[in-house]
Amino acid sequence: MKSSNRAWLLLGAAALAAAIPALAQNRDAPESLLPEGFGDPGNLPPPETKQTPQQGNAQRPAAGQPAGRADELVNELTGPTEEEVDPLGGPRPTNYFSIPVGTSRPTDMVGLIEPGNFGMAPNAFGNDGGAFRAGLMRGLDAPLPSRWASILLRRALMSRLAAPAGINPVDWVAERADLLLRMGEADAARMLVQSVDDDEYTSRMIEVAAQAALATADPSGLCPVAGPARARSGNASWLLAEAMCAGLESEAARAGALIDQARNQGATGIDLALAEKVIGASGETRRSTTVEWEQVPNLDAWRFGLASATGTEIPAPLMARAGPAIRAWFARAPMMPPEARADAAETAAALGVFSSRALVELHSLIFDRTDVAERGDTVGARLREAWIAELPGDRVAAMRRLWEETPVAPARYGRLVLTAGAAAEIDPAPDYTAELPNLIASMLSAGLDQRAALWADTVEQAGDQRAWAMLAAGTPRPAAIDSDRVQDYVSTEGGRRGELLVAALGGLGRIAEADATSLARDAGIDLAARDAWSQALDAAAAARQPGMVALLVAVGMQTSHWGGVPPRNLYRSLRALRAVGLEYEARMIAAEAIART
């Protein structure tokens, strides 16, 4: 049996892996993803004692002239004191839960992946300036336009990290989890939250834990924090949360009383109805409820989480307005049918939340659930053809249909991620000249750089400039690259495409620095310009802090699409990544920049 046949049969039998680790959250979304009370620190349990944060000796970047939103963010964070940047960093509630003596887990070193298993070293973010680093995380406008920058940042945030000085260690974990949520990484955030014992929760961690529970469509995750929070705040949101927990614990009478109390305090509409739906799903109450979406203006974490937990259908227009991050949460919601999650999964793949394998498994599962008579014109049928058709030309034709039927980003890039494995099974040949850019982009979207490199001679013979540019940036050892070839590309492609290629090859050191500077100057770009962001990035690279470099690379990419990324930021980001040993990630980001512009 051919390897592609074997892969398809294995995938056809597999269930979807929930968000296997591998763009922008709606800019018009409400400030808080939670209903009134959850997102407001004033409604969280106030501390009984105030801890004094450790005073770190963080070297903050010097203030400079802002060149964009990223630099403005850095400049804002260099001014205030650590207490002003992180108002919740010191205090935390008293212990609400009893942990047996000697069994508490440490909070000064928390994370899920170790250095020997793709994790970064404990000091990847440095040993000081914790409040400044957390402030950068909190202010980051996520998700990012780059799939590979997101994958790298997730790896950094999930590593087993030491808490830097200047911030409460639990708040350090909370800020990492909160950023993962905004990136669409619901499962990663939940696992990080669960790495801290409940009795150590700070006010900030209570807020993030609630969001993580809702993002993973698990109302039971609210239970460790709902009671203690309600004890300090009578806000109706916490009453609804505790009512749901009572229902889940088979305390029907108490659940009903709490619901009535929440209603008396002003809880109404969709938020109340969904809470009652959760209680009704427990089977311990005869309360019935009808969820009406007509007057609902937006989808937040509360509405998403409770609807997904109960299998309540969310109207497609509401989901579309929710933004990519919530769509990524929806893609892995276990109570929703896989057919409903297919479109969201392609968005999740473009964000880096879903791997190529996870996306293939989802469509394979949908294909297996589809009636044989109705399979012919489905994504699963075309994907199957792309894997197992006898003739390579037929496989490429099936991939072409998958790419062409979804022309809008980021879903179109998700389709390139979907076909990465199938593209890697095609042997280089001059027969596929028209599809060279998509074949190369598809393989590199999943990091299959060695397979993509095999196409170098075919691309050279075809004279395809875009495919050549991706190989020049993404493969380990490309053929010699001279400035004349780059200039030809810039002249032909023009605009941002040409600028990003110059920045990519210069940042990767694949053209001489003098050539990169000259080509960039011709395009009106000053690669040598320095500002607060670039100074911070250079300092992190010099200090060998890959986690901090990954975070600052993300700061330099705060835009909804690759066309908005300044070429100078790409150039400096790639240089810094190489300086801390992240050459592979730098190449993948560079190739993605070319593929997605």
Coordinates of C-alpha atoms in Angstrom, one line a residue:
M1 CA 0.0 0.0 0.0
K2 CA 1.3 3.5 -0.9
S3 CA 2.2 5.7 2.0
S4 CA -0.5 8.2 1.1
N5 CA -3.1 5.5 1.2
R6 CA -1.9 4.4 4.6
A7 CA -2.0 7.9 5.9
W8 CA -5.6 8.5 4.7
L9 CA -6.8 5.3 6.2
L10 CA -5.3 6.1 9.6
L11 CA -6.7 9.6 9.4
G12 CA -10.1 8.4 8.5
A13 CA -10.3 6.3 11.6
A14 CA -9.1 9.0 13.9
A15 CA -11.2 11.4 16.0
L16 CA -10.3 15.0 16.0
A17 CA -7.4 15.9 18.4
A18 CA -8.4 18.9 20.4
A19 CA -6.3 21.8 19.2
I20 CA -3.1 19.9 18.6
P21 CA -0.2 22.3 19.4
A22 CA 1.4 23.4 16.1
L23 CA -5.8 36.4 12.9
A24 CA -6.9 39.1 14.6
Q25 CA -9.5 39.0 17.3
N26 CA -12.4 41.2 16.3
R27 CA -11.1 44.8 16.8
D28 CA -14.7 45.8 17.4
A29 CA -15.2 43.3 20.2
P30 CA -16.2 44.5 23.6
E31 CA -13.4 45.4 26.0
S32 CA -14.2 42.4 28.1
L33 CA -15.1 38.9 26.8
L34 CA -17.1 38.2 30.0
P35 CA -20.4 39.5 31.1
E36 CA -20.5 42.4 33.6
G37 CA -18.6 41.4 36.7
F38 CA -16.2 38.8 35.3
G39 CA -13.9 41.2 33.5
D40 CA -14.0 44.0 36.0
P41 CA -11.2 43.7 38.7
G42 CA -13.4 45.8 41.0
N43 CA -15.9 43.0 41.1
L44 CA -13.3 40.3 42.0
P45 CA -12.5 39.3 45.6
P46 CA -10.5 42.0 47.2
P47 CA -7.3 40.9 49.0
E48 CA -7.0 40.9 52.7
T49 CA -3.3 41.6 52.7
K50 CA -1.1 43.4 50.3
Q51 CA 2.1 41.8 49.1
T52 CA 5.0 44.0 48.1
P53 CA 6.3 42.9 44.7
Q54 CA 9.9 42.1 44.4
Q55 CA 11.9 45.0 43.0
G56 CA 13.6 43.9 39.9
N57 CA 16.4 45.8 38.2
A58 CA 14.9 45.5 34.7
Q59 CA 16.7 47.4 32.0
R60 CA 13.9 49.0 30.1
P61 CA 14.4 50.3 26.6
A62 CA 15.1 53.9 26.3
A63 CA 12.3 56.1 25.0
G64 CA 12.5 56.8 21.3
Q65 CA 10.4 58.3 18.6
P66 CA 7.5 56.0 17.9
A67 CA 7.4 54.6 14.4
G68 CA 4.1 52.7 14.8
R69 CA 1.7 51.1 17.2
A70 CA 4.3 48.6 18.5
D71 CA 6.7 51.4 19.4
E72 CA 3.9 53.5 21.0
L73 CA 3.1 50.5 23.2
V74 CA 6.7 50.1 24.2
N75 CA 7.0 53.8 25.0
E76 CA 3.9 53.7 27.1
L77 CA 5.3 50.8 29.1
T78 CA 8.6 52.4 29.8
G79 CA 7.2 55.3 31.7
P80 CA 5.0 54.1 34.6
T81 CA 6.3 52.3 37.7
E82 CA 5.9 48.5 37.9
E83 CA 2.9 49.0 40.3
E84 CA 1.2 51.2 37.8
V85 CA 1.7 48.8 34.9
D86 CA 0.5 45.8 36.9
P87 CA -2.0 47.0 39.5
L88 CA -3.1 43.4 40.3
G89 CA 0.5 42.1 40.6
G90 CA 1.0 42.3 44.3
P91 CA -2.3 41.5 46.1
R92 CA -4.0 38.1 46.1
P93 CA -6.9 36.6 47.9
T94 CA -6.5 34.5 51.0
N95 CA -6.5 30.8 50.6
Y96 CA -10.0 29.5 49.7
F97 CA -9.1 25.9 49.3
S98 CA -7.3 23.4 51.5
I99 CA -4.3 21.7 49.9
P100 CA -2.6 19.0 52.0
V101 CA 0.6 20.1 53.6
G102 CA 3.6 19.3 51.4
T103 CA 1.6 18.7 48.2
S104 CA 1.3 22.3 46.9
R105 CA 2.9 22.8 43.6
P106 CA 5.5 25.6 43.3
T107 CA 4.4 28.8 41.6
D108 CA 7.8 30.2 40.9
M109 CA 8.4 27.7 38.0
V110 CA 5.3 26.9 36.0
G111 CA 4.9 25.6 32.5
L112 CA 4.0 22.5 30.4
I113 CA 6.9 21.9 28.1
E114 CA 10.5 21.3 29.1
P115 CA 13.7 22.4 27.3
G116 CA 14.3 18.9 26.1
N117 CA 10.8 18.7 24.5
F118 CA 10.6 21.9 22.5
G119 CA 10.4 24.1 25.6
M120 CA 12.5 27.1 26.2
A121 CA 14.9 27.5 29.2
P122 CA 13.4 28.8 32.5
N123 CA 15.0 32.2 32.0
A124 CA 13.8 32.6 28.4
F125 CA 12.2 35.9 29.4
G126 CA 15.0 37.1 31.6
N127 CA 15.2 37.2 35.4
D128 CA 13.9 40.7 36.1
G129 CA 11.4 43.3 34.9
G130 CA 8.4 41.0 35.3
A131 CA 5.8 43.7 35.4
F132 CA 7.2 45.3 32.2
R133 CA 7.1 41.9 30.4
A134 CA 3.6 41.2 31.7
G135 CA 2.6 44.7 30.6
L136 CA 3.8 43.9 27.1
M137 CA 1.7 40.7 27.1
R138 CA -1.4 42.4 28.4
G139 CA -1.1 45.2 25.8
L140 CA -0.4 42.9 22.8
D141 CA -3.1 43.1 20.1
A142 CA -3.5 39.4 19.3
P143 CA -4.0 37.3 17.3
L144 CA -1.0 38.0 15.0
P145 CA -0.9 38.1 11.2
S146 CA 1.8 35.4 11.2
R147 CA 1.0 31.7 11.8
W148 CA 4.6 30.9 12.5
A149 CA 5.2 33.9 14.9
S150 CA 2.1 32.7 16.8
I151 CA 3.4 29.1 17.0
L152 CA 6.7 30.4 18.3
L153 CA 5.1 32.7 20.9
R154 CA 2.8 29.8 22.1
R155 CA 5.9 27.6 22.6
A156 CA 7.5 30.4 24.7
L157 CA 4.4 31.0 26.8
M158 CA 3.8 27.3 27.5
S159 CA 7.4 26.6 28.5
R160 CA 8.3 25.8 32.1
L161 CA 9.4 29.3 33.0
A162 CA 10.8 30.9 36.1
A163 CA 8.8 34.0 37.3
P164 CA 11.0 37.1 36.8
A165 CA 11.4 39.6 39.7
G166 CA 8.9 42.4 40.0
I167 CA 5.7 40.5 39.6
N168 CA 3.7 38.0 41.7
P169 CA 4.5 34.5 40.2
V170 CA 0.8 33.6 39.9
D171 CA 0.1 36.8 38.0
W172 CA 3.0 35.9 35.7
V173 CA 1.2 32.7 34.8
A174 CA -2.1 34.5 34.4
E175 CA -0.7 37.0 31.9
R176 CA 0.7 34.2 29.8
A177 CA -2.6 32.3 29.8
D178 CA -4.5 35.5 29.0
L179 CA -2.4 36.2 26.0
L180 CA -2.8 32.6 24.8
L181 CA -6.6 33.1 25.0
R182 CA -6.4 36.2 22.8
M183 CA -4.3 34.2 20.3
G184 CA -7.1 31.7 20.1
E185 CA -5.2 29.1 22.1
A186 CA -8.0 28.0 24.5
D187 CA -6.7 24.6 25.4
A188 CA -3.1 25.8 26.0
A189 CA -4.4 28.6 28.2
R190 CA -6.6 26.3 30.3
M191 CA -3.7 23.9 30.9
L192 CA -1.5 26.7 32.0
V193 CA -4.1 27.9 34.4
Q194 CA -4.6 24.4 35.8
S195 CA -0.8 24.3 36.5
V196 CA -1.4 26.5 39.6
D197 CA -3.2 25.3 42.7
D198 CA -6.6 27.0 43.4
D199 CA -5.5 28.2 46.8
E200 CA -2.8 30.3 45.1
Y201 CA -5.1 32.2 42.8
T202 CA -4.7 35.9 42.7
S203 CA -7.5 38.3 41.6
R204 CA -5.9 38.4 38.1
M205 CA -5.8 34.6 38.0
I206 CA -9.4 34.3 39.0
E207 CA -10.4 36.5 36.1
V208 CA -8.2 34.6 33.6
A209 CA -9.3 31.2 34.9
A210 CA -13.0 32.1 34.3
Q211 CA -12.2 33.2 30.8
A212 CA -10.2 30.0 30.1
A213 CA -13.1 27.8 31.4
L214 CA -15.6 29.6 29.1
A215 CA -13.2 29.5 26.1
T216 CA -12.9 25.7 26.5
A217 CA -16.7 25.4 26.8
D218 CA -16.5 24.0 30.3
P219 CA -18.7 25.7 32.8
S220 CA -17.5 23.4 35.5
G221 CA -14.2 25.3 35.3
L222 CA -15.9 28.2 36.9
C223 CA -16.7 26.3 40.1
P224 CA -13.3 26.7 41.9
V225 CA -13.6 30.5 41.6
A226 CA -17.4 31.2 41.6
G227 CA -18.1 30.6 45.3
P228 CA -15.1 32.6 46.7
A229 CA -15.7 35.4 44.2
R230 CA -19.4 35.6 45.1
A231 CA -18.5 35.7 48.8
R232 CA -16.8 39.1 48.1
S233 CA -19.1 40.4 45.4
G234 CA -22.8 40.1 44.9
N235 CA -22.6 40.7 41.1
A236 CA -25.2 38.8 39.2
S237 CA -22.6 37.2 36.9
W238 CA -21.0 35.4 39.8
L239 CA -24.5 34.4 41.1
L240 CA -25.2 32.8 37.7
A241 CA -21.8 31.0 37.8
E242 CA -22.5 29.6 41.2
A243 CA -26.0 28.6 40.2
M244 CA -24.6 26.6 37.3
C245 CA -22.1 24.9 39.6
A246 CA -24.9 24.0 42.0
G247 CA -26.8 22.4 39.1
L248 CA -23.7 20.5 38.0
E249 CA -23.4 19.2 41.6
S250 CA -27.0 18.0 41.6
E251 CA -28.2 20.7 44.0
A252 CA -31.3 21.6 42.0
A253 CA -33.0 23.6 44.8
R254 CA -30.0 25.7 45.4
A255 CA -29.4 26.3 41.7
G256 CA -33.0 27.5 41.3
A257 CA -32.7 29.8 44.3
L258 CA -29.5 31.4 42.9
I259 CA -31.0 31.8 39.5
D260 CA -34.0 33.6 41.0
Q261 CA -31.7 35.8 43.1
A262 CA -29.6 36.7 40.0
R263 CA -32.8 37.6 38.1
N264 CA -33.8 39.8 41.0
Q265 CA -30.5 41.6 40.7
G266 CA -31.0 42.3 37.0
A267 CA -29.8 39.2 35.2
T268 CA -31.8 39.0 32.0
G269 CA -31.7 38.0 28.3
I270 CA -29.3 35.6 26.6
D271 CA -26.8 35.5 29.5
L272 CA -29.5 34.3 31.9
A273 CA -31.1 31.9 29.4
L274 CA -27.8 30.2 28.7
A275 CA -27.0 29.8 32.4
E276 CA -30.5 28.2 32.8
K277 CA -29.7 26.0 29.8
V278 CA -26.6 24.7 31.5
I279 CA -28.5 23.9 34.7
G280 CA -31.2 22.2 32.7
A281 CA -28.6 20.0 30.9
S282 CA -27.6 18.6 34.3
G283 CA -30.8 16.7 34.5
E284 CA -31.4 17.7 38.1
T285 CA -34.1 20.4 37.4
R286 CA -37.3 20.7 35.4
R287 CA -36.5 24.2 34.4
S288 CA -36.9 24.7 30.7
T289 CA -35.5 27.6 28.7
T290 CA -35.5 28.8 25.1
V291 CA -32.4 30.6 23.8
E292 CA -33.3 33.5 21.5
W293 CA -30.4 35.1 19.6
E294 CA -32.3 37.7 17.5
Q295 CA -31.5 40.6 19.8
V296 CA -27.9 39.6 20.6
P297 CA -25.4 42.1 19.2
N298 CA -22.2 40.2 19.8
L299 CA -20.7 36.9 20.9
D300 CA -18.5 37.1 24.0
A301 CA -16.8 34.4 26.0
W302 CA -19.8 33.8 28.3
R303 CA -22.2 33.3 25.4
F304 CA -19.8 31.3 23.4
G305 CA -18.8 29.1 26.3
L306 CA -22.3 28.2 27.6
A307 CA -23.8 27.8 24.1
S308 CA -20.9 25.5 23.1
A309 CA -21.1 23.5 26.3
T310 CA -24.8 22.7 25.8
G311 CA -24.6 22.1 22.1
T312 CA -26.7 25.2 21.4
E313 CA -26.4 26.3 17.8
I314 CA -24.8 29.8 17.4
P315 CA -26.0 31.7 14.4
A316 CA -23.4 31.9 11.7
P317 CA -23.5 35.7 11.3
L318 CA -22.9 36.1 15.0
M319 CA -20.0 33.7 14.9
A320 CA -18.5 35.6 11.9
R321 CA -18.6 38.9 13.8
A322 CA -16.9 37.3 16.8
G323 CA -13.4 37.5 15.3
P324 CA -10.8 34.9 14.6
A325 CA -9.8 34.1 18.2
I326 CA -13.3 33.0 19.2
R327 CA -13.6 31.1 15.9
A328 CA -10.5 29.3 16.9
W329 CA -12.1 28.4 20.3
F330 CA -15.1 27.2 18.4
A331 CA -13.0 25.0 16.2
R332 CA -12.2 22.7 19.1
A333 CA -15.5 22.9 21.0
P334 CA -16.2 19.2 21.7
M335 CA -20.0 19.5 22.0
M336 CA -20.4 21.0 18.6
P337 CA -20.7 18.7 15.6
P338 CA -17.5 18.6 13.4
E339 CA -19.5 19.8 10.3
A340 CA -20.3 23.1 12.2
R341 CA -16.7 23.6 13.1
A342 CA -15.1 23.0 9.7
D343 CA -14.9 26.7 8.6
A344 CA -13.7 27.8 12.0
A345 CA -11.0 25.1 11.9
E346 CA -9.5 26.7 8.7
T347 CA -9.3 30.0 10.5
A348 CA -7.6 28.2 13.5
A349 CA -5.1 26.6 11.1
A350 CA -4.2 30.0 9.6
L351 CA -3.7 31.3 13.2
G352 CA -1.4 28.4 14.1
V353 CA -3.8 27.0 16.6
F354 CA -4.6 23.9 14.5
S355 CA -1.8 21.9 12.9
S356 CA -2.1 20.6 9.4
R357 CA -2.6 17.1 10.8
A358 CA -5.5 18.2 13.1
L359 CA -7.2 19.9 10.2
V360 CA -6.9 16.8 8.0
E361 CA -8.3 14.7 10.8
L362 CA -11.3 17.0 11.2
H363 CA -12.2 16.8 7.5
S364 CA -11.6 13.1 7.5
L365 CA -14.0 12.7 10.4
I366 CA -16.6 14.7 8.6
F367 CA -16.1 12.6 5.5
D368 CA -16.6 9.4 7.5
R369 CA -19.8 10.8 8.9
T370 CA -21.2 11.9 5.5
D371 CA -23.6 9.6 3.7
V372 CA -21.9 7.8 0.8
A373 CA -24.3 9.3 -1.8
E374 CA -23.5 12.9 -0.6
R375 CA -19.7 12.7 -0.4
G376 CA -18.9 13.6 -4.0
D377 CA -18.6 17.4 -3.7
T378 CA -17.2 17.8 -0.2
V379 CA -13.9 19.1 1.1
G380 CA -13.2 15.6 2.5
A381 CA -13.7 14.0 -1.0
R382 CA -11.3 16.4 -2.6
L383 CA -8.8 16.0 0.2
R384 CA -9.0 12.3 -0.2
E385 CA -8.3 12.6 -3.9
A386 CA -5.3 14.9 -3.2
W387 CA -3.8 12.1 -1.1
I388 CA -4.6 8.9 -2.9
A389 CA -5.4 9.6 -6.6
E390 CA -3.3 7.2 -8.8
L391 CA -2.0 10.0 -11.0
P392 CA 0.0 12.9 -9.5
G393 CA -1.7 15.3 -11.9
D394 CA -5.1 14.3 -10.5
R395 CA -3.8 14.9 -6.9
V396 CA -2.6 18.4 -7.8
A397 CA -5.9 19.1 -9.6
A398 CA -7.7 18.2 -6.4
M399 CA -5.5 20.5 -4.4
R400 CA -6.1 23.3 -6.9
R401 CA -9.9 23.0 -6.4
L402 CA -9.4 23.2 -2.6
W403 CA -7.3 26.3 -2.9
E404 CA -9.6 28.1 -5.5
E405 CA -12.9 27.6 -3.7
T406 CA -11.7 29.7 -0.7
P407 CA -10.2 32.8 -2.1
V408 CA -10.5 35.0 1.0
A409 CA -7.8 35.2 3.7
P410 CA -7.2 33.8 6.3
A411 CA -9.3 30.8 5.3
R412 CA -7.4 30.5 2.0
Y413 CA -4.1 30.1 3.9
G414 CA -5.9 27.6 6.0
R415 CA -6.5 25.5 2.9
L416 CA -2.8 25.7 2.1
V417 CA -2.1 24.3 5.6
L418 CA -4.7 21.6 5.0
T419 CA -3.0 20.3 1.8
A420 CA 0.6 20.5 3.2
G421 CA 1.0 16.8 3.6
A422 CA -0.5 16.0 0.3
A423 CA 1.7 18.6 -1.5
A424 CA 4.8 17.0 0.1
E425 CA 3.9 13.7 -1.5
I426 CA 4.2 15.1 -5.0
D427 CA 7.5 14.6 -6.7
P428 CA 9.0 17.6 -8.4
A429 CA 8.1 17.7 -12.1
P430 CA 7.8 20.5 -14.8
D431 CA 4.1 19.5 -15.3
Y432 CA 2.9 21.6 -12.4
T433 CA 4.4 25.0 -13.4
A434 CA 1.1 26.8 -12.8
E435 CA 0.8 25.5 -9.3
L436 CA 4.4 26.0 -8.1
P437 CA 3.7 29.0 -5.8
N438 CA 0.8 27.2 -4.0
L439 CA 2.7 23.9 -3.7
I440 CA 5.7 25.6 -2.2
A441 CA 3.6 27.8 0.1
S442 CA 1.5 24.8 1.2
M443 CA 4.6 22.7 2.2
L444 CA 6.2 25.7 4.0
S445 CA 3.0 26.5 5.8
A446 CA 3.5 23.3 7.8
G447 CA 7.3 23.6 8.1
L448 CA 8.1 21.0 5.5
D449 CA 11.2 22.8 4.3
Q450 CA 13.2 19.8 3.2
R451 CA 10.5 18.6 0.9
A452 CA 10.0 22.1 -0.5
A453 CA 13.8 22.4 -1.2
L454 CA 13.5 19.4 -3.6
W455 CA 11.6 21.7 -6.0
A456 CA 14.5 24.2 -6.4
D457 CA 15.6 23.0 -9.8
T458 CA 12.0 22.8 -11.1
V459 CA 11.3 26.3 -9.9
E460 CA 14.5 27.6 -11.5
Q461 CA 13.7 26.0 -14.8
A462 CA 10.1 27.4 -14.7
G463 CA 11.4 30.9 -13.8
D464 CA 8.6 31.4 -11.3
Q465 CA 9.7 34.3 -9.2
R466 CA 7.3 33.9 -6.2
A467 CA 8.1 30.3 -5.8
W468 CA 11.8 31.2 -6.0
A469 CA 11.4 33.9 -3.4
M470 CA 9.7 31.5 -0.9
L471 CA 12.5 28.9 -1.4
A472 CA 15.2 31.6 -1.1
A473 CA 13.8 32.5 2.3
G474 CA 12.4 29.2 3.6
T475 CA 14.8 26.4 2.7
P476 CA 17.9 25.5 4.8
R477 CA 20.5 26.0 2.1
P478 CA 19.2 27.8 -1.0
A479 CA 21.3 28.4 -4.1
A480 CA 23.4 31.5 -4.3
I481 CA 21.3 34.7 -4.1
D482 CA 22.6 37.8 -5.7
S483 CA 21.3 41.3 -5.5
D484 CA 20.5 41.5 -9.2
R485 CA 18.0 38.6 -8.8
V486 CA 16.4 40.3 -5.8
Q487 CA 16.2 43.6 -7.8
D488 CA 14.4 41.7 -10.6
Y489 CA 11.9 40.4 -8.1
V490 CA 11.4 43.9 -6.6
S491 CA 10.9 45.4 -10.1
T492 CA 8.4 42.8 -11.1
E493 CA 6.4 42.3 -7.9
G494 CA 6.8 45.9 -6.6
G495 CA 5.2 47.3 -3.5
R496 CA 5.1 45.5 -0.2
R497 CA 6.0 42.2 -1.8
G498 CA 9.3 43.4 -2.9
E499 CA 10.0 45.3 0.3
L500 CA 9.3 42.2 2.4
L501 CA 11.6 40.0 0.3
V502 CA 14.5 42.5 0.8
A503 CA 13.8 42.6 4.5
A504 CA 13.5 38.8 4.7
L505 CA 16.7 38.0 2.9
G506 CA 18.6 40.8 4.7
G507 CA 17.3 39.6 8.1
L508 CA 18.3 36.0 7.3
G509 CA 21.7 37.1 6.2
R510 CA 21.2 35.7 2.7
I511 CA 22.2 38.8 1.0
A512 CA 25.0 41.1 2.1
E513 CA 24.1 43.8 4.6
A514 CA 25.3 46.5 2.2
D515 CA 23.1 45.1 -0.6
A516 CA 20.1 44.8 1.8
T517 CA 20.6 48.4 2.9
S518 CA 20.9 49.7 -0.6
L519 CA 17.9 47.8 -1.9
A520 CA 15.8 48.9 1.1
R521 CA 16.9 52.6 0.6
D522 CA 15.8 52.5 -3.0
A523 CA 12.3 51.4 -1.6
G524 CA 12.4 54.3 0.9
I525 CA 13.1 52.0 3.9
D526 CA 15.8 52.7 6.5
L527 CA 16.8 49.4 8.0
A528 CA 19.2 51.0 10.4
A529 CA 16.6 53.2 12.1
R530 CA 16.4 52.6 15.8
D531 CA 13.5 53.2 18.2
A532 CA 12.4 51.9 21.6
W533 CA 11.1 48.6 20.2
S534 CA 14.2 47.8 18.2
Q535 CA 16.4 48.7 21.2
A536 CA 14.4 46.3 23.4
L537 CA 14.6 43.6 20.8
D538 CA 18.3 44.0 20.3
A539 CA 18.8 43.9 24.1
A540 CA 16.8 40.7 24.4
A541 CA 18.8 39.1 21.6
A542 CA 22.1 40.2 23.2
A543 CA 21.0 38.7 26.5
R544 CA 20.1 35.4 24.8
Q545 CA 16.4 35.6 25.9
P546 CA 14.5 33.7 23.2
G547 CA 11.1 34.1 25.0
M548 CA 11.5 37.8 25.2
V549 CA 12.6 38.0 21.6
A550 CA 9.5 36.0 20.6
L551 CA 7.3 38.4 22.5
L552 CA 8.9 41.5 21.0
V553 CA 8.6 40.0 17.5
A554 CA 4.9 39.7 18.2
V555 CA 4.8 43.4 19.4
G556 CA 6.3 44.4 16.0
M557 CA 3.5 42.6 14.1
Q558 CA 0.4 44.2 15.7
T559 CA -1.7 44.3 12.5
S560 CA -4.5 42.3 11.0
H561 CA -2.6 41.3 7.9
W562 CA 0.9 40.8 6.5
G563 CA 0.6 43.9 4.3
G564 CA 0.6 46.0 7.4
V565 CA 3.8 44.6 8.9
P566 CA 6.6 47.2 8.4
P567 CA 9.5 45.7 6.4
R568 CA 12.0 47.1 8.9
N569 CA 10.3 45.3 11.7
L570 CA 10.5 42.0 9.8
Y571 CA 14.2 42.6 9.1
R572 CA 15.0 43.3 12.7
S573 CA 12.8 40.4 14.0
L574 CA 14.5 37.8 11.8
R575 CA 18.0 39.0 12.9
A576 CA 17.0 38.8 16.5
L577 CA 15.5 35.3 16.1
R578 CA 18.7 34.1 14.5
A579 CA 20.8 35.6 17.2
V580 CA 19.0 33.5 19.9
G581 CA 19.2 30.2 17.9
L582 CA 15.8 30.3 16.3
E583 CA 17.0 30.1 12.7
Y584 CA 14.3 27.6 11.6
E585 CA 11.4 29.8 13.0
A586 CA 13.0 32.8 11.3
R587 CA 13.0 31.1 7.9
M588 CA 9.4 30.0 8.3
I589 CA 8.2 33.5 9.2
A590 CA 10.1 34.9 6.3
A591 CA 8.6 32.4 3.8
E592 CA 5.2 33.1 5.2
A593 CA 5.6 36.8 4.7
I594 CA 6.2 36.2 1.0
A595 CA 3.5 33.6 0.6
R596 CA 0.8 35.8 2.3
T597 CA 1.4 39.1 0.5

